Short mmCIF file of C-alpha atoms and ligand atoms in Angstrom, two decimals:
data_model
loop_
_atom_site.label_atom_id
_atom_site.label_comp_id
_atom_site.label_asym_id
_atom_site.label_seq_id
_atom_site.Cartn_x
_atom_site.Cartn_y
_atom_site.Cartn_z
CA MET A 1 0.08 -0.12 0.32
CA PRO A 2 1.59 3.60 -0.83
CA SER A 3 2.11 5.76 2.29
CA ASP A 4 -0.51 9.09 2.31
CA LEU A 5 2.43 10.86 1.15
CA LEU A 6 3.17 9.21 -2.09
CA LEU A 7 -0.61 8.95 -2.67
CA ARG A 8 -0.72 12.85 -2.27
CA LEU A 9 2.76 13.11 -4.27
CA GLN A 10 1.05 11.43 -7.59
CA ARG A 11 -2.62 13.14 -6.74
CA ASP A 12 -0.91 16.76 -6.53
CA ARG A 13 2.66 16.69 -8.45
CA ASP A 14 4.00 18.74 -5.86
CA LEU A 15 4.00 18.30 -1.85
CA PRO A 16 4.39 21.00 0.85
CA ASP A 17 8.19 21.50 1.31
CA ARG A 18 7.78 19.81 4.77
CA ASP A 19 7.00 16.76 3.14
CA TRP A 20 9.53 16.69 0.04
CA THR A 21 12.14 17.33 2.79
CA THR A 22 10.92 14.36 4.62
CA LEU A 23 10.83 12.18 0.96
CA LEU A 24 13.85 13.42 -0.05
CA ARG A 25 15.96 13.00 2.88
CA GLU A 26 14.38 9.38 4.30
CA GLY A 27 12.45 7.81 1.03
CA ALA A 28 8.86 6.59 1.98
CA PRO A 29 7.81 2.92 2.12
CA ASN A 30 7.61 0.92 -1.57
CA LEU A 31 8.99 4.15 -3.11
CA ALA A 32 10.81 2.18 -5.80
CA ALA A 33 8.26 -0.43 -6.05
CA LEU A 34 5.95 1.83 -6.79
CA ALA A 35 8.15 3.63 -9.29
CA ASP A 36 8.63 0.49 -10.96
CA GLN A 37 4.64 -0.56 -11.01
CA LYS A 38 4.39 3.18 -12.91
CA ARG A 39 6.95 2.78 -15.47
CA ARG A 40 5.66 -1.08 -16.27
CA ALA A 41 2.17 0.67 -16.80
CA VAL A 42 3.75 2.83 -19.40
CA TYR A 43 6.81 0.81 -21.00
CA GLY A 44 6.69 -2.39 -19.82
CA ASN A 45 9.95 -4.07 -19.02
CA LYS A 46 11.85 -2.22 -22.32
CA VAL A 47 14.92 -0.05 -21.79
CA PHE A 48 15.53 2.17 -24.35
CA ILE A 49 19.25 1.84 -25.70
CA ARG A 50 21.13 5.45 -26.89
CA GLY A 51 24.53 5.21 -28.25
CA LEU A 52 26.96 7.88 -26.54
CA ILE A 53 29.31 9.66 -29.39
CA GLU A 54 31.41 12.29 -27.05
CA PHE A 55 32.58 14.07 -29.95
CA THR A 56 35.03 17.02 -28.60
CA ASN A 57 35.82 17.13 -25.34
CA ILE A 58 36.79 21.02 -26.29
CA CYS A 59 34.89 23.25 -24.42
CA LYS A 60 34.61 27.19 -23.84
CA ASN A 61 33.07 26.68 -20.79
CA ASP A 62 34.44 26.81 -17.14
CA CYS A 63 31.89 25.30 -15.26
CA LEU A 64 33.97 24.83 -11.55
CA TYR A 65 32.58 20.89 -11.30
CA CYS A 66 33.51 19.49 -14.62
CA GLY A 67 36.59 17.67 -15.97
CA ILE A 68 36.70 19.19 -19.16
CA ARG A 69 36.17 22.64 -18.03
CA ARG A 70 38.30 25.30 -20.00
CA SER A 71 40.76 25.74 -17.39
CA ASN A 72 41.92 22.08 -16.93
CA GLY A 73 45.06 21.90 -18.37
CA THR A 74 45.75 18.32 -17.59
CA VAL A 75 43.35 17.47 -20.30
CA THR A 76 44.10 15.77 -23.67
CA ARG A 77 41.63 17.84 -26.32
CA TYR A 78 40.23 15.71 -29.24
CA ARG A 79 37.67 16.40 -32.04
CA LEU A 80 36.74 13.53 -33.61
CA GLU A 81 36.23 13.75 -37.29
CA GLU A 82 33.12 13.64 -39.17
CA GLY A 83 33.91 10.22 -40.68
CA GLN A 84 34.70 8.87 -37.51
CA ILE A 85 31.62 9.96 -35.86
CA LEU A 86 29.66 8.19 -38.50
CA SER A 87 31.53 4.90 -38.31
CA CYS A 88 30.17 4.88 -34.68
CA CYS A 89 26.86 5.63 -35.66
CA GLN A 90 27.39 2.97 -38.17
CA LYS A 91 28.58 0.42 -35.65
CA GLY A 92 26.17 1.19 -33.38
CA TYR A 93 23.38 0.65 -35.81
CA GLU A 94 24.45 -2.78 -36.56
CA LEU A 95 24.64 -3.43 -32.77
CA GLY A 96 21.09 -2.25 -32.76
CA PHE A 97 21.17 1.29 -31.79
CA ARG A 98 18.50 3.46 -32.74
CA THR A 99 19.40 6.63 -30.99
CA PHE A 100 22.47 8.13 -31.75
CA VAL A 101 23.35 10.99 -28.77
CA LEU A 102 26.33 13.24 -29.81
CA GLN A 103 27.68 15.01 -26.65
CA GLY A 104 30.53 17.29 -26.46
CA GLY A 105 31.83 20.20 -24.96
CA GLU A 106 31.09 23.65 -26.64
CA ASP A 107 33.33 23.59 -29.16
CA ALA A 108 33.46 26.76 -31.71
CA PHE A 109 34.86 24.64 -34.50
CA TRP A 110 31.18 22.87 -34.49
CA THR A 111 29.79 26.02 -36.25
CA ASP A 112 25.80 25.59 -37.61
CA GLU A 113 26.66 24.66 -40.73
CA LYS A 114 29.37 22.30 -40.01
CA LEU A 115 26.87 20.50 -37.26
CA CYS A 116 23.97 20.82 -39.73
CA ALA A 117 25.57 18.85 -42.24
CA LEU A 118 26.75 15.94 -39.26
CA VAL A 119 23.50 15.77 -38.35
CA SER A 120 21.68 15.52 -41.89
CA ARG A 121 24.54 13.11 -43.21
CA ILE A 122 23.65 10.90 -40.25
CA LYS A 123 19.63 11.23 -40.57
CA SER A 124 20.16 9.99 -44.37
CA ALA A 125 22.19 7.22 -43.56
CA HIS A 126 19.73 6.14 -40.65
CA PRO A 127 16.65 7.73 -41.29
CA ASP A 128 14.95 5.32 -39.23
CA CYS A 129 17.51 6.81 -35.99
CA ALA A 130 16.75 9.70 -33.73
CA VAL A 131 19.63 12.03 -33.37
CA THR A 132 20.18 13.53 -29.71
CA LEU A 133 22.15 16.63 -29.55
CA SER A 134 23.62 17.94 -26.26
CA VAL A 135 26.24 20.50 -27.07
CA GLY A 136 25.00 23.42 -24.47
CA GLU A 137 23.86 26.32 -24.95
CA ARG A 138 23.32 28.33 -28.45
CA SER A 139 20.72 30.11 -30.08
CA ARG A 140 17.12 29.95 -30.75
CA GLU A 141 18.29 29.84 -34.67
CA SER A 142 21.04 27.68 -34.02
CA TYR A 143 18.32 25.06 -32.39
CA ARG A 144 16.19 25.84 -35.27
CA ALA A 145 18.76 25.11 -38.18
CA LEU A 146 19.56 22.03 -36.29
CA GLN A 147 16.24 20.70 -36.21
CA ASN A 148 15.74 21.55 -39.83
CA ALA A 149 19.09 19.48 -40.18
CA GLY A 150 16.92 16.71 -38.38
CA ALA A 151 18.02 16.80 -34.80
CA ASP A 152 15.19 14.89 -32.45
CA ARG A 153 16.24 15.56 -29.32
CA TYR A 154 18.53 17.87 -26.81
CA LEU A 155 19.46 17.39 -23.81
CA LEU A 156 20.90 20.15 -21.74
CA ARG A 157 20.78 19.85 -17.94
CA HIS A 158 19.55 22.77 -16.40
CA GLU A 159 21.65 21.90 -13.70
CA THR A 160 20.01 23.87 -10.66
CA ALA A 161 17.04 26.02 -10.87
CA ASP A 162 18.30 27.83 -8.32
CA ASN A 163 19.84 31.25 -9.51
CA ALA A 164 22.35 31.35 -6.31
CA HIS A 165 23.54 28.08 -6.52
CA TYR A 166 24.25 28.06 -10.28
CA ARG A 167 26.29 30.44 -9.45
CA ARG A 168 28.21 29.16 -7.08
CA LEU A 169 28.81 26.23 -9.49
CA HIS A 170 29.93 28.54 -12.73
CA PRO A 171 31.83 31.36 -13.33
CA PRO A 172 30.02 34.92 -13.59
CA ALA A 173 29.96 34.72 -17.42
CA MET A 174 27.59 31.66 -17.39
CA ASP A 175 24.22 32.68 -16.58
CA PRO A 176 21.21 30.66 -15.02
CA LYS A 177 18.70 32.48 -17.11
CA ASN A 178 20.36 31.82 -20.48
CA ARG A 179 20.42 27.92 -19.94
CA LYS A 180 16.89 28.51 -18.84
CA ARG A 181 16.04 30.30 -22.09
CA CYS A 182 17.71 27.77 -24.51
CA LEU A 183 15.32 24.63 -22.57
CA TRP A 184 12.11 27.01 -23.00
CA ASP A 185 13.39 27.87 -26.49
CA LEU A 186 14.13 23.85 -27.35
CA LYS A 187 10.74 23.19 -26.18
CA GLU A 188 8.89 25.59 -28.16
CA LEU A 189 10.77 24.24 -31.37
CA GLY A 190 9.23 20.79 -30.79
CA TYR A 191 12.49 18.80 -29.87
CA GLN A 192 12.08 16.08 -27.10
CA VAL A 193 13.96 18.21 -24.47
CA GLY A 194 15.99 16.61 -21.67
CA ALA A 195 16.39 18.61 -18.25
CA GLY A 196 18.27 17.75 -15.42
CA MET A 197 20.19 18.03 -12.25
CA MET A 198 23.96 16.69 -10.51
CA VAL A 199 22.44 14.76 -6.97
CA GLY A 200 24.96 15.80 -4.60
CA ALA A 201 26.12 18.69 -5.86
CA PRO A 202 28.90 21.11 -4.10
CA PHE A 203 26.49 23.68 -2.01
CA GLN A 204 23.31 21.59 -3.07
CA THR A 205 20.49 21.75 -0.35
CA VAL A 206 17.25 20.56 -0.20
CA GLU A 207 15.53 23.19 -1.11
CA ASN A 208 17.27 23.61 -4.07
CA LEU A 209 15.82 19.90 -5.67
CA ILE A 210 12.65 20.99 -4.34
CA ALA A 211 13.03 24.08 -6.86
CA ASP A 212 14.70 21.48 -9.11
CA LEU A 213 11.80 19.55 -8.88
CA ARG A 214 9.15 22.22 -9.00
CA PHE A 215 10.94 23.92 -12.02
CA LEU A 216 10.75 20.01 -13.85
CA ARG A 217 7.28 20.28 -13.33
CA GLU A 218 6.79 23.40 -15.13
CA LEU A 219 8.95 22.90 -18.09
CA ALA A 220 7.71 19.17 -18.55
CA PRO A 221 10.52 17.77 -20.36
CA GLU A 222 10.17 14.75 -22.27
CA MET A 223 13.96 13.37 -20.77
CA ILE A 224 15.41 14.00 -17.47
CA GLY A 225 19.21 13.32 -16.54
CA VAL A 226 19.71 12.93 -12.68
CA GLY A 227 23.31 11.20 -11.49
CA PRO A 228 25.21 11.92 -8.84
CA PHE A 229 27.51 14.89 -8.67
CA ILE A 230 31.32 13.21 -8.88
CA HIS A 231 34.33 15.02 -7.93
CA ALA A 232 37.04 15.79 -10.86
CA PRO A 233 40.42 16.12 -10.40
CA GLY A 234 42.21 19.11 -11.62
CA THR A 235 38.71 21.04 -10.94
CA PRO A 236 38.06 23.77 -7.87
CA LEU A 237 35.53 21.43 -6.46
CA ALA A 238 37.52 18.41 -7.16
CA SER A 239 37.99 17.98 -3.00
CA TYR A 240 33.83 17.96 -2.48
CA PRO A 241 32.48 14.73 -1.84
CA ASP A 242 30.29 12.61 -4.09
CA GLY A 243 26.43 12.80 -4.11
CA SER A 244 24.94 10.10 -2.25
CA VAL A 245 23.63 6.92 -4.60
CA ALA A 246 20.64 6.25 -2.67
CA LEU A 247 19.29 9.47 -3.03
CA THR A 248 19.71 9.65 -6.52
CA LEU A 249 17.73 5.94 -6.75
CA ARG A 250 15.02 8.13 -4.36
CA LEU A 251 15.21 10.86 -6.90
CA LEU A 252 14.86 8.41 -9.82
CA SER A 253 11.85 7.09 -8.04
CA ILE A 254 9.73 10.32 -7.51
CA LEU A 255 10.63 11.53 -11.03
CA ARG A 256 8.82 8.24 -12.62
CA LEU A 257 5.95 8.85 -10.28
CA LEU A 258 5.55 12.54 -10.96
CA PHE A 259 6.45 12.33 -14.59
CA PRO A 260 5.18 8.52 -15.76
CA ARG A 261 6.19 8.87 -19.17
CA VAL A 262 9.72 10.95 -19.17
CA LEU A 263 12.45 9.31 -20.63
CA LEU A 264 14.81 8.54 -17.67
CA PRO A 265 18.21 7.24 -17.94
CA ALA A 266 20.19 5.36 -15.38
CA THR A 267 23.35 7.20 -15.90
CA THR A 268 26.77 6.44 -16.17
CA ALA A 269 27.87 8.44 -13.17
CA LEU A 270 25.45 6.13 -10.82
CA GLY A 271 27.49 3.18 -12.67
CA THR A 272 30.42 5.08 -11.59
CA LEU A 273 29.49 4.73 -7.81
CA SER A 274 28.23 1.52 -7.75
CA PRO A 275 28.53 -1.36 -9.51
CA GLU A 276 25.24 -2.51 -9.22
CA GLY A 277 24.36 1.46 -9.74
CA GLN A 278 22.46 1.40 -13.06
CA MET A 279 20.43 -1.86 -12.70
CA ASP A 280 19.02 -0.49 -9.35
CA GLY A 281 18.48 2.93 -11.30
CA LEU A 282 16.67 0.54 -13.46
CA ARG A 283 14.61 -0.90 -10.76
CA ALA A 284 13.80 2.55 -9.38
CA GLY A 285 12.13 3.65 -12.06
CA ALA A 286 14.35 4.38 -15.26
CA ASN A 287 13.78 3.37 -18.38
CA VAL A 288 16.86 4.40 -20.66
CA LEU A 289 20.60 3.66 -20.76
CA MET A 290 23.35 5.14 -22.18
CA PRO A 291 26.32 2.70 -23.61
CA ASN A 292 29.32 4.82 -25.27
CA LEU A 293 29.90 4.33 -28.77
CA SER A 294 32.92 6.59 -29.10
CA PRO A 295 36.52 5.15 -30.23
CA PRO A 296 38.82 4.62 -27.38
CA LEU A 297 40.57 8.43 -27.75
CA ALA A 298 37.58 9.84 -26.83
CA LYS A 299 36.32 7.74 -23.79
CA GLU A 300 39.82 8.40 -22.63
CA ASN A 301 40.00 11.65 -22.69
CA TYR A 302 36.32 12.83 -22.37
CA MET A 303 36.62 12.58 -18.52
CA LEU A 304 33.92 14.33 -16.82
CA TYR A 305 35.03 13.15 -13.23
CA GLU A 306 36.96 10.30 -11.86
CA ASN A 307 36.81 7.17 -12.93
CA LYS A 308 34.26 7.39 -15.04
CA ARG A 309 33.57 3.74 -16.47
CA THR A 310 34.84 3.08 -19.77
CA GLU A 311 34.87 -0.58 -20.03
CA GLY A 312 32.19 -3.65 -19.48
CA THR A 313 28.60 -3.10 -20.42
CA GLU A 314 29.63 0.59 -20.48
CA GLU A 315 30.80 -0.11 -24.04
CA GLY A 316 28.42 -0.50 -26.57
CA LYS A 317 30.24 -3.19 -28.21
CA ASN A 318 29.62 -5.19 -25.00
CA LEU A 319 25.92 -4.94 -25.74
CA ALA A 320 25.32 -8.23 -25.50
CA LEU A 321 26.70 -8.29 -21.83
CA LEU A 322 24.42 -5.57 -20.83
CA LYS A 323 21.61 -7.07 -22.78
CA LYS A 324 21.95 -10.21 -20.13
CA LYS A 325 22.57 -8.14 -17.12
CA VAL A 326 19.50 -6.25 -17.68
CA ALA A 327 17.53 -9.38 -18.42
CA ALA A 328 18.65 -10.71 -14.94
CA ALA A 329 17.42 -7.77 -13.36
CA GLY A 330 14.03 -8.39 -15.30
CA TYR A 331 14.09 -5.61 -18.02
CA ARG A 332 14.41 -6.02 -21.74
CA ILE A 333 16.74 -4.06 -24.01
CA VAL A 334 14.93 -3.18 -27.13
CA THR A 335 15.89 -2.26 -30.51
CA ASP A 336 13.54 0.73 -31.16
CA ILE A 337 13.73 4.50 -31.80
CA GLY A 338 12.67 4.96 -28.28
CA ASN A 339 10.28 8.25 -28.01
CA ALA A 340 8.65 9.09 -25.02
CA ALA A 341 5.37 7.37 -24.90
CA GLY A 342 2.71 9.43 -26.53
CA TRP A 343 5.51 11.53 -28.73
CA GLU A 344 3.81 10.33 -31.60
CA GLU A 345 0.43 10.81 -30.76
CA LYS A 346 0.94 14.58 -30.71
CA GLY A 347 1.75 14.72 -33.91
CA GLN A 348 5.72 15.86 -33.78
N1 SAM B 401 28.41 20.67 -23.18
C1 SAM B 401 27.02 20.07 -22.95
C2 SAM B 401 26.47 20.92 -21.97
O1 SAM B 401 26.76 21.87 -21.56
O2 SAM B 401 24.83 20.29 -21.62
C3 SAM B 401 27.31 18.89 -22.80
C4 SAM B 401 28.49 18.45 -21.94
S1 SAM B 401 28.51 18.44 -20.23
C5 SAM B 401 29.71 17.67 -19.76
C6 SAM B 401 27.34 17.07 -19.94
C7 SAM B 401 26.58 16.98 -18.42
O3 SAM B 401 28.17 16.50 -17.30
C8 SAM B 401 26.45 18.13 -17.57
O4 SAM B 401 25.21 18.75 -17.40
C9 SAM B 401 26.94 18.13 -16.02
O5 SAM B 401 25.56 17.80 -15.42
C10 SAM B 401 27.67 16.41 -16.30
N2 SAM B 401 28.62 16.42 -15.40
C11 SAM B 401 29.69 17.46 -15.44
N3 SAM B 401 30.41 17.46 -14.76
C12 SAM B 401 30.13 16.57 -13.70
C13 SAM B 401 30.73 16.10 -12.52
N4 SAM B 401 31.76 15.98 -11.99
N5 SAM B 401 30.12 14.84 -11.94
C14 SAM B 401 28.99 14.27 -12.47
N6 SAM B 401 28.07 14.94 -13.63
C15 SAM B 401 29.08 16.07 -14.68
#
């Protein structure tokens, strides 16, 4: 039987601050089981996979937590060539991936013209696949051009909905209002949009997380990326403790109850902090995994944080192993474009 708290959460899709605090700090009886029930009602036992291609680690930004921030002089910088990216997609396609996620730093080399050409080449080669971009803050016109070139989805974590918290995690040149503006632009343009935050980011309070949940409710994204903060050597926040796996799992369950149709990845960061983290994430309500299709040079140097997992089931090429692991946890990896439930019916 769900507790009164969970019944109210599902009915009102919000709670008084006091109740949010209890739920976030302590969880509630059957929280994960109820979330799992909800995800099964919408997605059955399907798990969607996305092939992640980390195509550049060159970034103009200097986010205080991020291993590939501009000022981290210890990073070997790289940029994949178009041919390498297309060959990652081809290999991924053969393995059964039907979504490619191009993620990278904010790298000025990738102008609209070049990125549009890349997206349209991927779409011509694989018309039955979705292209997701995760390349940071750009103008509305740029997002429109990329969409016209074929981009279907866009991941841009809001990082934290609280402006004061945002400013403690980013240099003065970065403006929380612009990040939110980007998300609203993407939404209005008709992308499937992904927002999200790090759990246990330095200086994060429970009030910040409540603000995040309320912001997400307002934005109503199709995808939500939440993973634990993990300290990154060579950054100003390297000495801060890693986020909590338990709190991340609670948040995944809460998000599934708030957004039954949302595409919710069990992130690599979760798998980095706990060997069973990603399977526990699925059991808590997540329904997406994002194995890595990047070539070794990229994987080794796209180190957002310490000990990022780059082997075993994190590797796209080890999909057979991941399938077994997921099956043992009671779910099933499918070959599917993996849109958010109801997306096609919306006429998008
Ligand atoms: N440049 C793009 C952007 O800004 O969205 C995409 C790349 S960025 C590195 C992708 C995400 O990595 C960020 O949104 C952030 O939440 C996450 N990230 C960065 N550093 C991290 C860390 N130390 N621990 C956990 N996640 C981190």
